[in-house]
Short mmCIF file of C-alpha atoms in Angstrom, two decimals:
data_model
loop_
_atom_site.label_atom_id
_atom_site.label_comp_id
_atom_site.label_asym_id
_atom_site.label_seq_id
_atom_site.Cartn_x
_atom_site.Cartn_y
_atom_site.Cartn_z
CA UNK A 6 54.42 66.81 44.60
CA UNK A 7 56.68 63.86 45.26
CA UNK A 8 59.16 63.18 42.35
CA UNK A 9 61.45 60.70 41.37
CA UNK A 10 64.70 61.83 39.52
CA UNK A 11 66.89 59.26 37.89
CA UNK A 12 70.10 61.33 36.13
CA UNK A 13 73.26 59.74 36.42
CA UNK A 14 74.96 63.02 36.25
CA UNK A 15 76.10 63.61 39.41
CA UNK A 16 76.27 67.42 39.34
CA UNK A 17 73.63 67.81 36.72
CA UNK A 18 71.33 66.24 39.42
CA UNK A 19 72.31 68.19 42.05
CA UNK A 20 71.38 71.22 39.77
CA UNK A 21 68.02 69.82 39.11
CA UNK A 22 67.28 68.88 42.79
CA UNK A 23 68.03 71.94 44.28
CA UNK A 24 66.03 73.60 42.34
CA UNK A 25 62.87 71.72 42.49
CA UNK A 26 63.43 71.83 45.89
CA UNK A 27 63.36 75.25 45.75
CA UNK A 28 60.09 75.20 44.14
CA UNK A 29 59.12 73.15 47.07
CA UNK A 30 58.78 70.05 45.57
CA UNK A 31 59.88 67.07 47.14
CA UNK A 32 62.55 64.69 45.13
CA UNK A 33 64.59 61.80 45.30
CA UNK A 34 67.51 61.14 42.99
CA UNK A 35 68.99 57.80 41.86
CA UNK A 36 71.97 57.40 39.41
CA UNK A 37 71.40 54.08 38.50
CA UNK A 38 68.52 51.85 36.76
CA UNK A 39 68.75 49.45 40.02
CA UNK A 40 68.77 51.96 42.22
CA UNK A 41 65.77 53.66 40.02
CA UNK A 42 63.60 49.81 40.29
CA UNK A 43 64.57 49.56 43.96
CA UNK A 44 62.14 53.37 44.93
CA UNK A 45 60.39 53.35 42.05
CA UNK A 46 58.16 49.68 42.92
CA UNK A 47 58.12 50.70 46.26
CA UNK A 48 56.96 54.07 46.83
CA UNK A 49 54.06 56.09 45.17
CA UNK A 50 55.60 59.06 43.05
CA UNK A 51 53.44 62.01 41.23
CA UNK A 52 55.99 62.47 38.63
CA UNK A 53 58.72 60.58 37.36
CA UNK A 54 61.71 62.40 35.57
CA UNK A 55 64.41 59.94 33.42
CA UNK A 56 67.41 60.16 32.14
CA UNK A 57 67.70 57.81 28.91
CA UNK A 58 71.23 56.57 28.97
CA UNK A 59 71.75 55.01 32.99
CA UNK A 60 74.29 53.05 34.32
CA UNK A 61 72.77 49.45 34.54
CA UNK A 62 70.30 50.12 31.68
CA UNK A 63 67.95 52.10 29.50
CA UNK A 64 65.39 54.51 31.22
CA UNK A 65 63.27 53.71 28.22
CA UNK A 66 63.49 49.99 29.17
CA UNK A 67 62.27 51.18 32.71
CA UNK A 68 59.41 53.50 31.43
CA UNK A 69 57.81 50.47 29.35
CA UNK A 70 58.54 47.90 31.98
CA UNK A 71 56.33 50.29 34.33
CA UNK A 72 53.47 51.10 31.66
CA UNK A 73 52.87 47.07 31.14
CA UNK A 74 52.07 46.85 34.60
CA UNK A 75 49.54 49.62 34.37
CA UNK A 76 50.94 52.35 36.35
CA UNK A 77 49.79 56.02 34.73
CA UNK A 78 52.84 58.23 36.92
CA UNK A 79 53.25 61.11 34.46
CA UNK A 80 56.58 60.79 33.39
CA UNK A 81 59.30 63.44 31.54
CA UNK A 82 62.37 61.88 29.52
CA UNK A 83 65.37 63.84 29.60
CA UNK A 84 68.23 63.24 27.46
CA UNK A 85 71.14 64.25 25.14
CA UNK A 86 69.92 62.04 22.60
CA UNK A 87 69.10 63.87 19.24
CA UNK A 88 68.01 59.96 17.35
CA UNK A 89 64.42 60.86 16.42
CA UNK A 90 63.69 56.86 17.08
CA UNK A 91 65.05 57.20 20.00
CA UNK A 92 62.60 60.43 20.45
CA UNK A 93 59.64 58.32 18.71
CA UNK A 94 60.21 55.32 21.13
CA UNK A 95 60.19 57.98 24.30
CA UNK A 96 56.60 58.57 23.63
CA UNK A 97 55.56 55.01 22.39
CA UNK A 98 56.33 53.73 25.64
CA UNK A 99 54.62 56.20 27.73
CA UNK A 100 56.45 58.99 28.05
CA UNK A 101 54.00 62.54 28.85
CA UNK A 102 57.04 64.59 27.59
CA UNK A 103 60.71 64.96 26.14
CA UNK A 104 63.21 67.45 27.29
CA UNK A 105 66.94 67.57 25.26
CA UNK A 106 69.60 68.48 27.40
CA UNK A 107 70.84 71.17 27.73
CA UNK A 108 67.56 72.78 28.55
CA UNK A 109 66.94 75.90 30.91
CA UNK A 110 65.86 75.02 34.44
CA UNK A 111 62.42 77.25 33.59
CA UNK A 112 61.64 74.71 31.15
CA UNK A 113 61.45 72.19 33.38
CA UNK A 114 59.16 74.33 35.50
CA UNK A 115 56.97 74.74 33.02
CA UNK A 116 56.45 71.30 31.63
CA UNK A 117 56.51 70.21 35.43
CA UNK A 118 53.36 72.59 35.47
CA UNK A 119 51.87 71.36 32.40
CA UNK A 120 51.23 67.71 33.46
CA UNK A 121 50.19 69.01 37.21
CA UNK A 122 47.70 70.71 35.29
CA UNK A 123 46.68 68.07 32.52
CA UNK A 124 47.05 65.15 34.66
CA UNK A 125 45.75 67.16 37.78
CA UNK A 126 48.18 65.84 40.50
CA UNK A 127 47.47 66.77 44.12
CA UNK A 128 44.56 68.17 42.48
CA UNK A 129 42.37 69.51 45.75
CA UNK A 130 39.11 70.99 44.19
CA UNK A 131 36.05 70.14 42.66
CA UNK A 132 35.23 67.73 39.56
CA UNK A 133 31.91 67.70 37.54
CA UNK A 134 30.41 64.21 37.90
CA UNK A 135 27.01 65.29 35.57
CA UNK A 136 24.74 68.02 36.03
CA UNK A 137 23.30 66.91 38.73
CA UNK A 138 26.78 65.51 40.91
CA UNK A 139 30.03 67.08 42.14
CA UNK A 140 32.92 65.76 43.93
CA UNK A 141 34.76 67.94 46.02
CA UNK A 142 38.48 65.89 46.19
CA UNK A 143 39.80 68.25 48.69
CA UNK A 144 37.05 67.90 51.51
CA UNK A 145 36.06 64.18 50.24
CA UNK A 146 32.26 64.52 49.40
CA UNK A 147 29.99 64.69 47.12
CA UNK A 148 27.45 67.26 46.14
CA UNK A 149 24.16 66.16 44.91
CA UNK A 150 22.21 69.75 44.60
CA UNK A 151 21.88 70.43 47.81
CA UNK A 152 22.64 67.67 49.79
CA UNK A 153 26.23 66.72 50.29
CA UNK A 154 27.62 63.28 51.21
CA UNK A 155 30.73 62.25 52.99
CA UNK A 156 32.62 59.43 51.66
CA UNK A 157 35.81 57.23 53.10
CA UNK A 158 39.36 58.17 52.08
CA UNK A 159 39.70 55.49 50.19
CA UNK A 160 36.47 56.11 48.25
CA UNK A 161 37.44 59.23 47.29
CA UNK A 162 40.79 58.21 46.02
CA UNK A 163 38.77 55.54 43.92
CA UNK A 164 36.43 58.17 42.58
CA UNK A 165 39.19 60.76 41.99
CA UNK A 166 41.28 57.88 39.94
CA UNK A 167 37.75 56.86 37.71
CA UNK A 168 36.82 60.71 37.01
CA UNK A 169 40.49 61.49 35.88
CA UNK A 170 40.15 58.03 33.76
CA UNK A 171 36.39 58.35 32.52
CA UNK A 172 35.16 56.17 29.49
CA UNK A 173 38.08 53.75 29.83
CA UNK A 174 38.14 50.45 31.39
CA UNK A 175 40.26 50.14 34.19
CA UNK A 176 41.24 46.73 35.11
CA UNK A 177 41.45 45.85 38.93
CA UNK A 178 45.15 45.17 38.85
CA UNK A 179 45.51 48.70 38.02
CA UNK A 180 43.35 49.98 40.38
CA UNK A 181 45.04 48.55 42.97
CA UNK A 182 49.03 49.47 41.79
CA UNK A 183 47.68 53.10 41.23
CA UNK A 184 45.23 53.76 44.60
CA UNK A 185 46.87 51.16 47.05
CA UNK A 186 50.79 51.34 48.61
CA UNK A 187 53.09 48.75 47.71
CA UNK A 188 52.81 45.23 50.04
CA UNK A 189 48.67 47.03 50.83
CA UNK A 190 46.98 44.92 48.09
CA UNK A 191 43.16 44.84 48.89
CA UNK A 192 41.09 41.96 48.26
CA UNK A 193 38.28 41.71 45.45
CA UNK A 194 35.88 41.75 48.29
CA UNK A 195 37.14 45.03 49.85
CA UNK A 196 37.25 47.00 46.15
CA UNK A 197 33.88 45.79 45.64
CA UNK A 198 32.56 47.01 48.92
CA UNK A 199 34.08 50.33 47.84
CA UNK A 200 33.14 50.79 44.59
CA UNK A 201 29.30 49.44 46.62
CA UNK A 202 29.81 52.56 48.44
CA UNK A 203 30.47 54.74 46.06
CA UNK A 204 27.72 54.01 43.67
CA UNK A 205 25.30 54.13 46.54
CA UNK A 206 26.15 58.15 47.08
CA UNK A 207 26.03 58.67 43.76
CA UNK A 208 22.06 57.05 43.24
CA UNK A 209 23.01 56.59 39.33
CA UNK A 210 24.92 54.06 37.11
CA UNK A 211 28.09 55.28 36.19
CA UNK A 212 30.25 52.59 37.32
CA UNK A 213 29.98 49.87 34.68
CA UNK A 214 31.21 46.38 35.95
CA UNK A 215 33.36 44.60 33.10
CA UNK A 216 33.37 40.80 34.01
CA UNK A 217 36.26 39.41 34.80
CA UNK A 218 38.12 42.38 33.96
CA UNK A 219 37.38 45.56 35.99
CA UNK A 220 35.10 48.62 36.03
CA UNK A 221 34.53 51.99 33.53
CA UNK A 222 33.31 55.10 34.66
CA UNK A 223 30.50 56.24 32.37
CA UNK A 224 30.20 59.75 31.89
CA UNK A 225 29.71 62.87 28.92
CA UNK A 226 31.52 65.59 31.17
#
């Protein structure tokens, strides 16, 4: 897991680094909200841990900045705030979770856990399509009884992002800021050839097109 840390505590975020890192984890720490805009809109993270009160800004004001443009990066607020609207506006802007400092380092773990779980990041195993379909994210195929299919990389990244989003429409733009790297952007052509693919394996219609908008997975599992 790949994690973004933005604590303008120096020592405090040495603390938190080291152990992360010791949980194997792989973070990067910024002090500042420039700093934190500069990594954060160009590189992919799994989760994002902020600090309220930055130098430079608000990590509140960077949470909701990054929600309008669609991204879904789990994300835990710490702070030393004890303002419930302060608490209230954590979660209205996207937040997953709150942590008040000073909070034991096990904590962490465990929330860290939590969203891995809920939000299944670097999930490698298999998710339930319908009683008939499974996709198996680790090996990139899909099971249809007892025939399994193959699909691209890029496919599978699609698929995973639809099945962990099912019965919502997802617009294209975020599609592409959640599957694609920054400066990668695909054209409409090449997400439609995808999403082509993909709905070919799977021989049913559970990818709704939403003119002008984007596509929603259909699905009751």
């Amino acid at each position: 897991m790949k994690i973004l840390l933005l604590e303008d505590d120096i020592i405090f975020s040495e603390i938190i680094e080291e152990y992360l890192n010791f949980l194997a984890y792989s973070v990067e720490t910024v002090f500042d909200l420039e700093s934190a805009e500069e990594l954060l809109y160009n590189n992919k993270y799994d989760l994002l841990i902020l600090d309220i009160n930055i130098p430079g800004g608000n990590g509140l004001d960077l949470l909701e900045n990054f929600r309008s443009l669609g991204f879904k990066t789990p994300s835990i607020i710490i702070t030393s705030f004890t303002n419930i609207n302060e608490i209230e506006r954590a979660y209205n802007v996207g937040c997953d979770d709150y942590l008040k400092k000073p909070f034991e380092l096990k904590e962490l773990k465990a929330r860290i856990n939590y969203l891995e779980n809920i939000h299944k990041i670097n999930f490698k195993g298999q998710i339930k399509i319908d009683k008939d379909l499974i996709f198996d994210s680790y090996n990139m195929n899909i099971r249809k009884k007892d025939i399994t299919v193959r699909i691209a990389k890029k496919e599978a990244e699609i698929l995973r992002f639809f099945l962990l989003n099912k019965n919502r429409v997802i617009s294209i733009d975020e599609l592409i800021i959640n599957i694609w790297e920054y400066g990668e952007e695909p054209s409409i052509a090449t997400i439609r050839t995808y999403i082509k693919n993909i709905r070919k394996v799977l021989e049913k219609n559970l990818i709704e097109t939403i003119k002008n908008v984007g596509y929603k997975f259909n699905t009751t599992y």
